[in-house]
């Protein structure tokens, strides 16, 4: 989990630094090609830092990083992080998630094939890790 979140964080932070790898394909569009979201570098930075913190969270939980966090933070984080990704996999019912209506755009196809399944996977693994601890 930590490696996946770290990789996703690096992609988002790459966009902050001006990189373009996967940027256009990661944004939902209308059927006309018009972007639904127009994130700024700051937005990508917030998401990148958040994903990096998720990476460190799971590395701390796994004992790879020795940092004593309060038990309540570990417990709540272990449910909140998977919930975020379950909700993302469900989506907002128009452009994002398994239940989206706009499916034929480049983003829509990639979301159906990769993004939403990855989010569902992260949510499921997060819950499983919490239940077996």
PDB file of C-alpha atoms in Angstrom:
ATOM      1  CA  UNK A   1       0.000   0.000   0.000  1.00  0.00           C
ATOM      2  CA  UNK A   2       2.762   2.394   0.917  1.00  0.00           C
ATOM      3  CA  UNK A   3       4.474   1.873  -2.442  1.00  0.00           C
ATOM      4  CA  UNK A   4       1.259   2.473  -4.426  1.00  0.00           C
ATOM      5  CA  UNK A   5       0.489   5.676  -2.541  1.00  0.00           C
ATOM      6  CA  UNK A   6       4.118   6.802  -2.891  1.00  0.00           C
ATOM      7  CA  UNK A   7       4.015   6.244  -6.662  1.00  0.00           C
ATOM      8  CA  UNK A   8       0.720   8.109  -7.014  1.00  0.00           C
ATOM      9  CA  UNK A   9       2.133  10.943  -4.905  1.00  0.00           C
ATOM     10  CA  UNK A  10       5.184  11.200  -7.161  1.00  0.00           C
ATOM     11  CA  UNK A  11       2.952  11.453 -10.230  1.00  0.00           C
ATOM     12  CA  UNK A  12       0.965  14.306  -8.658  1.00  0.00           C
ATOM     13  CA  UNK A  13       4.101  16.082  -7.453  1.00  0.00           C
ATOM     14  CA  UNK A  14       5.584  15.700 -10.943  1.00  0.00           C
ATOM     15  CA  UNK A  15       2.630  17.735 -12.231  1.00  0.00           C
ATOM     16  CA  UNK A  16       3.414  20.421  -9.654  1.00  0.00           C
ATOM     17  CA  UNK A  17       6.928  20.638 -11.084  1.00  0.00           C
ATOM     18  CA  UNK A  18       5.573  21.048 -14.620  1.00  0.00           C
ATOM     19  CA  UNK A  19       5.534  17.425 -15.756  1.00  0.00           C
ATOM     20  CA  UNK A  20       2.783  16.359 -18.108  1.00  0.00           C
ATOM     21  CA  UNK A  21       2.937  12.540 -17.879  1.00  0.00           C
ATOM     22  CA  UNK A  22      -0.666  11.342 -17.648  1.00  0.00           C
ATOM     23  CA  UNK A  23      -2.034  14.755 -16.684  1.00  0.00           C
ATOM     24  CA  UNK A  24      -4.557  15.216 -19.501  1.00  0.00           C
ATOM     25  CA  UNK A  25      -5.700  11.601 -19.241  1.00  0.00           C
ATOM     26  CA  UNK A  26      -6.327  11.958 -15.511  1.00  0.00           C
ATOM     27  CA  UNK A  27      -8.955  14.680 -15.854  1.00  0.00           C
ATOM     28  CA  UNK A  28     -12.609  13.977 -16.601  1.00  0.00           C
ATOM     29  CA  UNK A  29     -14.023  15.629 -19.692  1.00  0.00           C
ATOM     30  CA  UNK A  30     -17.412  16.182 -21.215  1.00  0.00           C
ATOM     31  CA  UNK A  31     -18.230  14.383 -24.461  1.00  0.00           C
ATOM     32  CA  UNK A  32     -17.144  17.564 -26.266  1.00  0.00           C
ATOM     33  CA  UNK A  33     -13.625  17.246 -24.824  1.00  0.00           C
ATOM     34  CA  UNK A  34     -14.065  20.166 -22.422  1.00  0.00           C
ATOM     35  CA  UNK A  35     -12.448  19.489 -19.045  1.00  0.00           C
ATOM     36  CA  UNK A  36     -14.750  19.141 -16.083  1.00  0.00           C
ATOM     37  CA  UNK A  37     -11.893  20.028 -13.706  1.00  0.00           C
ATOM     38  CA  UNK A  38      -9.077  22.491 -14.246  1.00  0.00           C
ATOM     39  CA  UNK A  39      -6.765  21.909 -11.295  1.00  0.00           C
ATOM     40  CA  UNK A  40      -3.978  24.316 -10.469  1.00  0.00           C
ATOM     41  CA  UNK A  41      -0.498  23.258  -9.370  1.00  0.00           C
ATOM     42  CA  UNK A  42      -1.558  23.921  -5.783  1.00  0.00           C
ATOM     43  CA  UNK A  43      -4.383  21.378  -6.150  1.00  0.00           C
ATOM     44  CA  UNK A  44      -1.952  18.746  -7.416  1.00  0.00           C
ATOM     45  CA  UNK A  45       0.393  19.598  -4.535  1.00  0.00           C
ATOM     46  CA  UNK A  46      -2.370  19.080  -1.972  1.00  0.00           C
ATOM     47  CA  UNK A  47      -3.292  15.713  -3.488  1.00  0.00           C
ATOM     48  CA  UNK A  48       0.389  14.724  -3.787  1.00  0.00           C
ATOM     49  CA  UNK A  49       1.118  15.593  -0.155  1.00  0.00           C
ATOM     50  CA  UNK A  50      -2.027  13.767   0.927  1.00  0.00           C
ATOM     51  CA  UNK A  51      -1.041  10.644  -0.997  1.00  0.00           C
ATOM     52  CA  UNK A  52       2.488  10.863   0.424  1.00  0.00           C
ATOM     53  CA  UNK A  53       1.045  11.073   3.931  1.00  0.00           C
ATOM     54  CA  UNK A  54      -1.066   7.970   3.197  1.00  0.00           C
ATOM     55  CA  UNK A  55       2.115   6.226   2.077  1.00  0.00           C
ATOM     56  CA  UNK A  56       3.910   7.116   5.315  1.00  0.00           C
ATOM     57  CA  UNK A  57       0.825   6.162   7.329  1.00  0.00           C
ATOM     58  CA  UNK A  58       0.883   2.608   5.970  1.00  0.00           C
ATOM     59  CA  UNK A  59       4.669   2.347   6.289  1.00  0.00           C
ATOM     60  CA  UNK A  60       4.329   3.371   9.952  1.00  0.00           C
ATOM     61  CA  UNK A  61       1.516   0.847  10.476  1.00  0.00           C
ATOM     62  CA  UNK A  62       3.661  -1.876   8.893  1.00  0.00           C
ATOM     63  CA  UNK A  63       6.564  -1.027  11.189  1.00  0.00           C
ATOM     64  CA  UNK A  64       8.836   0.052   8.323  1.00  0.00           C
ATOM     65  CA  UNK A  65       9.064   3.529   9.863  1.00  0.00           C
ATOM     66  CA  UNK A  66       9.400   3.794  13.619  1.00  0.00           C
ATOM     67  CA  UNK A  67       7.161   6.659  14.664  1.00  0.00           C
ATOM     68  CA  UNK A  68       4.786   6.422  17.575  1.00  0.00           C
ATOM     69  CA  UNK A  69       1.466   7.848  16.480  1.00  0.00           C
ATOM     70  CA  UNK A  70      -1.497   7.950  18.866  1.00  0.00           C
ATOM     71  CA  UNK A  71      -3.656   4.837  18.699  1.00  0.00           C
ATOM     72  CA  UNK A  72      -6.732   6.920  17.869  1.00  0.00           C
ATOM     73  CA  UNK A  73      -4.965   8.351  14.795  1.00  0.00           C
ATOM     74  CA  UNK A  74      -4.002   4.890  13.579  1.00  0.00           C
ATOM     75  CA  UNK A  75      -7.539   3.598  14.162  1.00  0.00           C
ATOM     76  CA  UNK A  76      -9.362   6.493  12.498  1.00  0.00           C
ATOM     77  CA  UNK A  77      -6.852   6.727   9.655  1.00  0.00           C
ATOM     78  CA  UNK A  78      -7.218   3.024   8.993  1.00  0.00           C
ATOM     79  CA  UNK A  79     -10.914   3.559   8.270  1.00  0.00           C
ATOM     80  CA  UNK A  80     -10.871   7.048   6.751  1.00  0.00           C
ATOM     81  CA  UNK A  81      -8.268   6.326   4.062  1.00  0.00           C
ATOM     82  CA  UNK A  82     -10.116   3.269   2.676  1.00  0.00           C
ATOM     83  CA  UNK A  83     -13.408   5.186   2.860  1.00  0.00           C
ATOM     84  CA  UNK A  84     -11.936   7.956   0.682  1.00  0.00           C
ATOM     85  CA  UNK A  85     -11.012   5.416  -1.974  1.00  0.00           C
ATOM     86  CA  UNK A  86     -14.287   3.503  -1.768  1.00  0.00           C
ATOM     87  CA  UNK A  87     -16.132   6.781  -2.313  1.00  0.00           C
ATOM     88  CA  UNK A  88     -13.834   7.677  -5.218  1.00  0.00           C
ATOM     89  CA  UNK A  89     -14.508   4.302  -6.847  1.00  0.00           C
ATOM     90  CA  UNK A  90     -18.254   4.896  -6.580  1.00  0.00           C
ATOM     91  CA  UNK A  91     -17.827   8.398  -7.965  1.00  0.00           C
ATOM     92  CA  UNK A  92     -20.156  11.327  -8.420  1.00  0.00           C
ATOM     93  CA  UNK A  93     -22.388   9.514 -10.949  1.00  0.00           C
ATOM     94  CA  UNK A  94     -21.692  11.683 -13.989  1.00  0.00           C
ATOM     95  CA  UNK A  95     -17.979  11.723 -14.916  1.00  0.00           C
ATOM     96  CA  UNK A  96     -16.129   9.715 -12.253  1.00  0.00           C
ATOM     97  CA  UNK A  97     -16.442   6.241 -10.738  1.00  0.00           C
ATOM     98  CA  UNK A  98     -18.053   2.940 -11.581  1.00  0.00           C
ATOM     99  CA  UNK A  99     -21.514   4.489 -11.810  1.00  0.00           C
ATOM    100  CA  UNK A 100     -20.628   7.379 -14.133  1.00  0.00           C
ATOM    101  CA  UNK A 101     -22.832   8.194 -17.099  1.00  0.00           C
ATOM    102  CA  UNK A 102     -20.099   9.617 -19.375  1.00  0.00           C
ATOM    103  CA  UNK A 103     -18.042   6.564 -20.284  1.00  0.00           C
ATOM    104  CA  UNK A 104     -16.831   7.102 -23.850  1.00  0.00           C
ATOM    105  CA  UNK A 105     -14.239   9.844 -23.248  1.00  0.00           C
ATOM    106  CA  UNK A 106     -10.555   9.011 -22.849  1.00  0.00           C
ATOM    107  CA  UNK A 107     -10.824   9.640 -19.130  1.00  0.00           C
ATOM    108  CA  UNK A 108     -14.056   7.645 -18.902  1.00  0.00           C
ATOM    109  CA  UNK A 109     -12.454   4.604 -20.483  1.00  0.00           C
ATOM    110  CA  UNK A 110      -9.312   4.864 -18.326  1.00  0.00           C
ATOM    111  CA  UNK A 111     -11.420   5.417 -15.227  1.00  0.00           C
ATOM    112  CA  UNK A 112     -13.451   2.294 -15.911  1.00  0.00           C
ATOM    113  CA  UNK A 113     -10.394   0.195 -16.729  1.00  0.00           C
ATOM    114  CA  UNK A 114      -7.797   1.488 -14.235  1.00  0.00           C
ATOM    115  CA  UNK A 115      -8.625   4.396 -11.909  1.00  0.00           C
ATOM    116  CA  UNK A 116     -11.850   3.194 -10.281  1.00  0.00           C
ATOM    117  CA  UNK A 117     -10.646  -0.423  -9.926  1.00  0.00           C
ATOM    118  CA  UNK A 118      -7.430   0.857  -8.306  1.00  0.00           C
ATOM    119  CA  UNK A 119      -9.456   2.962  -5.874  1.00  0.00           C
ATOM    120  CA  UNK A 120     -11.700  -0.003  -5.055  1.00  0.00           C
ATOM    121  CA  UNK A 121      -8.614  -2.180  -4.550  1.00  0.00           C
ATOM    122  CA  UNK A 122      -7.002   0.384  -2.222  1.00  0.00           C
ATOM    123  CA  UNK A 123     -10.210   0.659  -0.235  1.00  0.00           C
ATOM    124  CA  UNK A 124     -10.583  -3.110   0.072  1.00  0.00           C
ATOM    125  CA  UNK A 125      -6.948  -3.700   1.036  1.00  0.00           C
ATOM    126  CA  UNK A 126      -7.139  -0.893   3.593  1.00  0.00           C
ATOM    127  CA  UNK A 127     -10.180  -2.476   5.252  1.00  0.00           C
ATOM    128  CA  UNK A 128      -8.611  -5.938   5.174  1.00  0.00           C
ATOM    129  CA  UNK A 129      -5.422  -4.614   6.775  1.00  0.00           C
ATOM    130  CA  UNK A 130      -7.466  -2.959   9.507  1.00  0.00           C
ATOM    131  CA  UNK A 131      -9.492  -6.106  10.178  1.00  0.00           C
ATOM    132  CA  UNK A 132      -6.489  -8.440  10.431  1.00  0.00           C
ATOM    133  CA  UNK A 133      -4.563  -6.194  12.849  1.00  0.00           C
TER     134      UNK A 133
END
